[in-house]
Short mmCIF file of C-alpha atoms in Angstrom, two decimals:
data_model
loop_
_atom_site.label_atom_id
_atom_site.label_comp_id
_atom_site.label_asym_id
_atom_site.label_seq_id
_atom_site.Cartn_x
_atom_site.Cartn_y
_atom_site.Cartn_z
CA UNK A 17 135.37 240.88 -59.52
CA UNK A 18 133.41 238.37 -61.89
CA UNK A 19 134.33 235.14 -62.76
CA UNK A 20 135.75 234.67 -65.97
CA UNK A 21 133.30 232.39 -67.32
CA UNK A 22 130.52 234.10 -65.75
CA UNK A 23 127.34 234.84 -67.65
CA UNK A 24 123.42 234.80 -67.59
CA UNK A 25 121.59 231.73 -69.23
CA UNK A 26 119.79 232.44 -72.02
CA UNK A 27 116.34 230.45 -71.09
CA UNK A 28 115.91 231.14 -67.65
CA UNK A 29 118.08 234.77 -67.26
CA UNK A 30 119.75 233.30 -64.14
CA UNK A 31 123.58 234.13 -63.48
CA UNK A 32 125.73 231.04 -64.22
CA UNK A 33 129.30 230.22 -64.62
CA UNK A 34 130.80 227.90 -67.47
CA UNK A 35 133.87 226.06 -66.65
CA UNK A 36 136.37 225.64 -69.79
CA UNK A 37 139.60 223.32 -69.22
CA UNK A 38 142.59 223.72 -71.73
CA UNK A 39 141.86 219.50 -72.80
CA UNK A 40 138.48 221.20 -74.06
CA UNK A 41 136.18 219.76 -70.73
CA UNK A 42 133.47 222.01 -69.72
CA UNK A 43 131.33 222.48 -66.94
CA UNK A 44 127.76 224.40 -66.26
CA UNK A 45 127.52 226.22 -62.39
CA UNK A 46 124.35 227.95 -61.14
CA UNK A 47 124.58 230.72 -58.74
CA UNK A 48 121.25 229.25 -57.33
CA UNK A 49 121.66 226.25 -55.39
CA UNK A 50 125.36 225.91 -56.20
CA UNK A 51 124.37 223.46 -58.38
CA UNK A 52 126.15 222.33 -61.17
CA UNK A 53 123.67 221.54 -64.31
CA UNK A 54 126.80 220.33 -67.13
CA UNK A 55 129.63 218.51 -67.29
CA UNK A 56 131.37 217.28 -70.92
CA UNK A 57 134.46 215.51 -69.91
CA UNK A 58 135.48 215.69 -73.82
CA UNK A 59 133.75 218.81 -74.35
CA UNK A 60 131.04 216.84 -76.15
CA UNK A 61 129.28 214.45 -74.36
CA UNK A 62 126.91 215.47 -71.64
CA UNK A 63 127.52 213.18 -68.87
CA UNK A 64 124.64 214.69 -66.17
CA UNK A 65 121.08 214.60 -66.82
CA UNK A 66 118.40 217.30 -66.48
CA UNK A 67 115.01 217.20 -66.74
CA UNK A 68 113.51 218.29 -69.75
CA UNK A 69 110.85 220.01 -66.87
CA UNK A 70 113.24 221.33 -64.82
CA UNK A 71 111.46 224.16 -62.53
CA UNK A 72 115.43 227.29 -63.16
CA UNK A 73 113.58 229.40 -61.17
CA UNK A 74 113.68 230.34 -57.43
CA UNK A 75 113.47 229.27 -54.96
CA UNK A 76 112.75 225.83 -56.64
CA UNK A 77 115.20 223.42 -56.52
CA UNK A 78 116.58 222.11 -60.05
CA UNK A 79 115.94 218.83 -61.05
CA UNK A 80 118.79 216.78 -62.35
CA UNK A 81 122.73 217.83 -62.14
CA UNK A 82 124.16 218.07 -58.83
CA UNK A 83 122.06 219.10 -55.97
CA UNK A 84 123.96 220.44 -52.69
CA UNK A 85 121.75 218.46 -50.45
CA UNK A 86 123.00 220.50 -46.91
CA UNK A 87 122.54 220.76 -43.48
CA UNK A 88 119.82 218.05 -43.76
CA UNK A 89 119.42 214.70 -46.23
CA UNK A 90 116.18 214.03 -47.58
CA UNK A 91 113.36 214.22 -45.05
CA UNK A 92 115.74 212.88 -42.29
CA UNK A 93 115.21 215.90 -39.90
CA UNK A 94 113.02 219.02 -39.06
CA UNK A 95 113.63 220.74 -42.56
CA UNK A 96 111.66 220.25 -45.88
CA UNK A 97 113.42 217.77 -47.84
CA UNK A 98 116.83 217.80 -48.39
CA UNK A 99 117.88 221.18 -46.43
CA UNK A 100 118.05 224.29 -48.07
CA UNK A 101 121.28 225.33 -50.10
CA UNK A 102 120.30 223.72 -52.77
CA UNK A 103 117.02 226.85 -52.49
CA UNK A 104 119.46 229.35 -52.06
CA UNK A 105 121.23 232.14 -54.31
CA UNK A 106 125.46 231.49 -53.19
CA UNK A 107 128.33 233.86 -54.21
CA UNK A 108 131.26 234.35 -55.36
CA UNK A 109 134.38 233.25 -52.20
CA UNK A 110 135.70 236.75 -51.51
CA UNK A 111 138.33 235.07 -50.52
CA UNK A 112 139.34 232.45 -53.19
CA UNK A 113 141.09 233.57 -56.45
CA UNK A 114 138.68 234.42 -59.72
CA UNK A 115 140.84 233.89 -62.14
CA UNK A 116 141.24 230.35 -63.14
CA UNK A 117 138.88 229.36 -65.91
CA UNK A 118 138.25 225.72 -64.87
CA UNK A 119 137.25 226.20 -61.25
CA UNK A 120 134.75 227.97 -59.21
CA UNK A 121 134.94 228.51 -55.44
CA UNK A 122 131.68 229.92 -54.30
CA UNK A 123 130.36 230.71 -50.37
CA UNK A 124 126.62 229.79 -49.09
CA UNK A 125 125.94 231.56 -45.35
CA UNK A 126 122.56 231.77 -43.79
CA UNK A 127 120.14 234.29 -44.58
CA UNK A 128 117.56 235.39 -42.10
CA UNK A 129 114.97 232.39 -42.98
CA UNK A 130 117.43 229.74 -42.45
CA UNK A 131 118.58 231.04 -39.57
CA UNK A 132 114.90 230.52 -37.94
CA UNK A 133 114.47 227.58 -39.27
CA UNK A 134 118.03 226.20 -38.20
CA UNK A 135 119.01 228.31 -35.92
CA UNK A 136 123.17 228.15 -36.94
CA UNK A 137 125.58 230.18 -37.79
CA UNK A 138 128.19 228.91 -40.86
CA UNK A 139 130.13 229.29 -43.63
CA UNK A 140 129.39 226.80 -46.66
CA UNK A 141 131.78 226.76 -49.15
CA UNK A 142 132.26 224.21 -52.57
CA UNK A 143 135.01 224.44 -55.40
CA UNK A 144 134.10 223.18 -58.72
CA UNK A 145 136.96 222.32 -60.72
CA UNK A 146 137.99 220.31 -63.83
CA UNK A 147 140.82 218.37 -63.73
CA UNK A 148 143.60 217.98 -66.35
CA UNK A 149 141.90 214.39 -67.85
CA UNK A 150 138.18 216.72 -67.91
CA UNK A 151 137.13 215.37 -64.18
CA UNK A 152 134.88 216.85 -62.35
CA UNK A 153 135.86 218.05 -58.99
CA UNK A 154 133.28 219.05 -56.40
CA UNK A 155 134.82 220.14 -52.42
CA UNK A 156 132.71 221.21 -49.82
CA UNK A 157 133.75 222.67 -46.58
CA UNK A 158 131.74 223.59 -44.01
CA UNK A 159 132.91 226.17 -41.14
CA UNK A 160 130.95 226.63 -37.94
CA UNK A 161 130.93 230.19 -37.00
CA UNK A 162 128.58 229.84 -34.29
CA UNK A 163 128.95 230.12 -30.81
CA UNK A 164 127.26 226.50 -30.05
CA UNK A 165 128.31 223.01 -32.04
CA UNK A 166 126.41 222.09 -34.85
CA UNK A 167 124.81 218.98 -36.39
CA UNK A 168 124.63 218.33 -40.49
CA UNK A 169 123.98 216.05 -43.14
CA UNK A 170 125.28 216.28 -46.40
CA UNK A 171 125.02 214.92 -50.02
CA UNK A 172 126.48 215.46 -53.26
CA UNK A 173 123.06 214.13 -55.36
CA UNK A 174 124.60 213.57 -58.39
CA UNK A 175 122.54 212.45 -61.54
CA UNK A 176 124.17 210.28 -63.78
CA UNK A 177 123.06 210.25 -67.37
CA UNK A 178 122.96 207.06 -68.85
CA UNK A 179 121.18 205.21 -72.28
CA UNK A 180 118.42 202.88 -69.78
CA UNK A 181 118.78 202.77 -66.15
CA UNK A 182 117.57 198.89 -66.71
CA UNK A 183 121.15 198.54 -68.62
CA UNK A 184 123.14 200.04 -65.71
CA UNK A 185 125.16 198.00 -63.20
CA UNK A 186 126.95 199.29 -60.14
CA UNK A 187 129.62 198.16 -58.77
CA UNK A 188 131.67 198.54 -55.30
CA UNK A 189 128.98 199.01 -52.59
CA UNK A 190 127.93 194.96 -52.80
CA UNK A 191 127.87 192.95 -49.37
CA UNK A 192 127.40 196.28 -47.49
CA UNK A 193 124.67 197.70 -45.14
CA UNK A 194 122.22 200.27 -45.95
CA UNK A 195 118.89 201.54 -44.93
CA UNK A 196 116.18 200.73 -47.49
CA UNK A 197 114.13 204.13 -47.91
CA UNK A 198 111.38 202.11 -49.24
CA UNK A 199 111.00 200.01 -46.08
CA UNK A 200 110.69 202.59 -43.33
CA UNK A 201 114.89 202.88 -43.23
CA UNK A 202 115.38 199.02 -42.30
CA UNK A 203 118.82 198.13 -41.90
CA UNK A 204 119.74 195.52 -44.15
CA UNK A 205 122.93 193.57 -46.21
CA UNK A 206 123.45 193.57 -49.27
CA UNK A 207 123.21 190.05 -51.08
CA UNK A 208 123.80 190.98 -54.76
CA UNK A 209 126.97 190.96 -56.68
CA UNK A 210 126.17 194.01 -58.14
CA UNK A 211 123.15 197.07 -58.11
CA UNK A 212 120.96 196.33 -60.87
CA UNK A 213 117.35 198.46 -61.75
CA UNK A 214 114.08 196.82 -62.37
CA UNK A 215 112.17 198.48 -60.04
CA UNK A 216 112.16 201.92 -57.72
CA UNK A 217 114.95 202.30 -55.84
CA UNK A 218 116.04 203.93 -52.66
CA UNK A 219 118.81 202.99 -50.70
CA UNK A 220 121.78 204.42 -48.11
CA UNK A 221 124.98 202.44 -48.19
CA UNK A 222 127.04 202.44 -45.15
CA UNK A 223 130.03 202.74 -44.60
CA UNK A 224 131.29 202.92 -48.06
CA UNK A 225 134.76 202.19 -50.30
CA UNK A 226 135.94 205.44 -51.44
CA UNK A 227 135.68 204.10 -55.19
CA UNK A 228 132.32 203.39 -56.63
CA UNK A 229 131.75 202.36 -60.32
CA UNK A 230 128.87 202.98 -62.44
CA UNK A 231 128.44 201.16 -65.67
CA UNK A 232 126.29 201.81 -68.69
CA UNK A 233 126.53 198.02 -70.72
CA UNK A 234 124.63 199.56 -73.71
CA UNK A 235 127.37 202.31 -75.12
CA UNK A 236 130.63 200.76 -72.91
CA UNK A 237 130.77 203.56 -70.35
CA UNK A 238 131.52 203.71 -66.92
CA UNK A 239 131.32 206.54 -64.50
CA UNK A 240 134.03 206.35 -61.48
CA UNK A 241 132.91 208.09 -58.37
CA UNK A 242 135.95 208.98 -56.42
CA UNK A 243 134.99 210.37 -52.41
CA UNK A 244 136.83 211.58 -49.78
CA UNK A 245 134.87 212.18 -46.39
CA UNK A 246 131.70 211.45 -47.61
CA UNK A 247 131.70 207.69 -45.85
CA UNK A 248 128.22 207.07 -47.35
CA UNK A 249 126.76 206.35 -51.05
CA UNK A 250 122.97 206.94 -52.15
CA UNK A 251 121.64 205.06 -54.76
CA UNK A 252 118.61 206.02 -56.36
CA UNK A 253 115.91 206.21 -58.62
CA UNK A 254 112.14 207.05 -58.64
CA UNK A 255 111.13 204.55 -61.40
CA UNK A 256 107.94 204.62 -63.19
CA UNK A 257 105.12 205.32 -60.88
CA UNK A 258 107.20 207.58 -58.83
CA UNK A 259 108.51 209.65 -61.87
CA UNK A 260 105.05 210.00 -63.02
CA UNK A 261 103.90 212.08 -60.05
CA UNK A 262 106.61 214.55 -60.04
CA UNK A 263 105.56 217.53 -61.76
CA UNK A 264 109.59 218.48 -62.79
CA UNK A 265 109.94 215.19 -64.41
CA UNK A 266 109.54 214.41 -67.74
CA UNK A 267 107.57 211.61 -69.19
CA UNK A 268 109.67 208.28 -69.22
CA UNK A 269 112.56 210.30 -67.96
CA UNK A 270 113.85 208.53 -65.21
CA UNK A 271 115.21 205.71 -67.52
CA UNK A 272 117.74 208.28 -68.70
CA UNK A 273 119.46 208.71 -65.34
CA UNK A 274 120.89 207.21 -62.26
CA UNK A 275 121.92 209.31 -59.10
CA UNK A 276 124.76 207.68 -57.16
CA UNK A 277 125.08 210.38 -54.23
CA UNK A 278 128.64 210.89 -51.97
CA UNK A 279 127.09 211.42 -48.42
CA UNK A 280 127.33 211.77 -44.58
CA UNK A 281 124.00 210.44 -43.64
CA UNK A 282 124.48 207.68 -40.91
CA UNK A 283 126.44 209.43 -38.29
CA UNK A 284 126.08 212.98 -39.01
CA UNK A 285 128.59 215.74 -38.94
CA UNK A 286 129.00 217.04 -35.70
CA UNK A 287 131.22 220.69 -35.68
CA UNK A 288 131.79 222.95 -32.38
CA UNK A 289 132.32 226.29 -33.03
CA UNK A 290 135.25 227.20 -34.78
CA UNK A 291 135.97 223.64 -36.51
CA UNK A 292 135.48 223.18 -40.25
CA UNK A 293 135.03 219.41 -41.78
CA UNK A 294 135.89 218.80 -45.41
CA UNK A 295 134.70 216.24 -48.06
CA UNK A 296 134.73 216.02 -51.90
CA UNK A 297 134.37 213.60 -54.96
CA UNK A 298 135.39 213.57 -58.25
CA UNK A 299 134.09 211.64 -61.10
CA UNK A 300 135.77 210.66 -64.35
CA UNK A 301 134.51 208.60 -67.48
CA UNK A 302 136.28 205.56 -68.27
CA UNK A 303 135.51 202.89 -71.17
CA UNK A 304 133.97 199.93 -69.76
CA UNK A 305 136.36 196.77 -69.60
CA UNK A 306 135.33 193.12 -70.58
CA UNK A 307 136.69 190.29 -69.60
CA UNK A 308 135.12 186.51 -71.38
CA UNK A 309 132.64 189.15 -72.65
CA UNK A 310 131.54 189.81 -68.97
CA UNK A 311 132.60 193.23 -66.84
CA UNK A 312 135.01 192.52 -64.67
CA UNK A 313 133.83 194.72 -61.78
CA UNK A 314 137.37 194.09 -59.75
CA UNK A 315 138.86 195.99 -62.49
CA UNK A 316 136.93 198.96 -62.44
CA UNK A 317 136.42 200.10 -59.15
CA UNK A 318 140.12 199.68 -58.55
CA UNK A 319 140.57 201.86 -61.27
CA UNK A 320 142.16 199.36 -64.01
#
C-alpha cells in the first residue's frame, strides 16, 4: 500500500513522498537516503537549503536537507564518511500505518554490501511528521537484530537555510565542550556568548541542552531545534575555500545555509541484541525577539 502523498519527482524520476498538514505545512521525503529535501512550516517559505548542484541520483548522497548520517559520523570510524543510510534506497514500515498525510514512517535494514562492510544485523527506522503549528518531526529508532551488541553513531545533519551565514547567531551550546574538527578533534571550551561565522567551521558540542536556537538577524527568524536522545549538537559550515572544492556545491552557496546537527557522537550507542535506542528532534520557526534592540538569547532557547 502507497503512501498517500507518494509520487516520483519530476527532475530526477526518483520516488518521493510530500507531507501536507491541515495548517497548510508541507514537507519533501526521498525514498533514497531517507532524507528529507523540504520543509514550509507556512506552506510557503522554504526553511532547508539544497544545493543548486545537488548530485538526486544513486548512490550519491544529496547535498543539503536532512542527511541520516548512521551507523557512523563523519569519518569517525572504518566507513566512508558519514555511514551509509544516507546511500541507501529505505521503504515503506510494513508495519506502521500509511494513511496519515503528514507523516511518514519508513524502515532502512542492511543489504548485502553493508553487511560486509559492517558486519550487523538491524532494523533502522525514522518517522517524519508535521506537527499541528507546521513542525517538523524527525524519530529514529534503531533495533539490533543481531545476535552480537552493536556500536553506532548517529546524526540528524540538518541544513538550515538562512539570508548570510555571517548574519546568523546561535544560541544555547555557549560555555560547553566540543571537539574542534579543524584541529585534529581537540577538546576544547567554549568562550563565546554566542556561535557566530566568519570563517570555516567545524565543531562537536558535548553534552548538549536539549533546546538550541538558531537566529537569522537579517529577516527576524529563528529556528528552534528541539532533541531528545541525541546528547550532542554539530555545528557547521564549509565556508569559502572549502565550498569551492566540492563539486555538489554551488558557487557562493554556503552563505545560504547553516547545519546545526542533533547527534550521538561522543559516547556512541552501544545496543546488545534485542535492545532498540530512540532519539528525535523537532524544529519550529519562531520570530526573533529583541530586547534594547539586542536578542535576548535567554528568551529564545527557553522557548519565550
Amino acid at each position: 500500500m502507497a503512501h498517500p502523498g507518494q509520487c516520483k519527482d519530476e527532475a530526477s524520476g526518483l520516488e518521493k513522498v510530500v507531507l501536507r498538514q491541515a495548517g497548510g505545512a508541507t514537507a519533501e521525503v526521498f525514498f533514497h537516503g531517507g532524507h528529507v529535501t523540504s520543509w514550509k512550516h507556512d506552506g510557503k517559505e522554504e526553511n532547508l537549503f539544497m544545493s543548486s548542484k545537488a548530485v538526486l541520483k544513486p548512490p550519491k548522497a544529496i547535498r543539503g536537507g536532512i542527511p541520516v548520517c548512521f551507523p557512523q559520523f563523519g569519518p569517525m570510524g572504518p566507513l566512508d564518511q558519514h555511514g551509509f543510510a544516507r546511500n541507501r534506497s529505505w521503504s515503506l514500515d510494513p508495519a506502521s500505518p500509511k494513511t496519515d498525510p503528514a507523516s511518514l514512517d519508513l524502515l532502512l535494514t542492511p543489504a548485502p554490501e553493508d553487511l560486509r562492510l559492517w558486519p550487523h544485523s538491524f532494523e533502522l527506522r525514522m518517522k517524519v511528521a508535521l506537527g499541528k503549528g507546521g513542525e517538523l518531526l524527525s524519530s529514529v529508532r534503531v533495533l539490533n537484530t543481531d545476535s552480537k551488541a552493536l556500536s553506532f553513531t548517529c546524526a540528524l545533519h540538518t541544513y538550515f537555510r538562512v539570508s548570510d551565514v555571517s548574519e546568523v547567531r546561535i544560541e544555547g551550546l555557549e560555555t560547553l565542550d566540543y571537539f574542534d574538527n579543524l584541529d585534529a578533534l581537540k577538546r576544547v571550551t567554549d568562550q563565546g556568548d554566542s556561535i557566530t561565522f566568519d570563517s570555516e567551521f567545524d565543531r562537536i558540542y558535548l553534552n548538549t541542552p536539549a533546546k538550541v536556537a538558531i537566529v537569522d538577524h537579517a529577516i527576524k527568524k529563528t529556528y528552534i531545534v528541539k532533541k531528545d536522545g541525541f546528547l550532542d549538537a554539530v555545528v557547521w559550515n564549509p565556508w569559502e575555500k572549502k565550498a569551492r572544492s566540492m563539486s555538489d556545491m554551488g558557487e557562493g552557496e554556503y552563505k545560504r545555509f547553516v547545519c546545526v546537527e542533533a547527534a550521538a557522537i561522543e559516547k556512541p550507542v552501544q545496543l546488545k541484541p534485542g535492545e532498540e535506542w530512540r532519539a528525535g528532534q523537532e524544529l519550529s520557526v519562531v520570530p526573533s525577539s529583541y530586547h534594547s534592540g539586542q536578542l535576548d538569547p535567554s528568551m529564545v532557547t527557553r522557548g519565550y
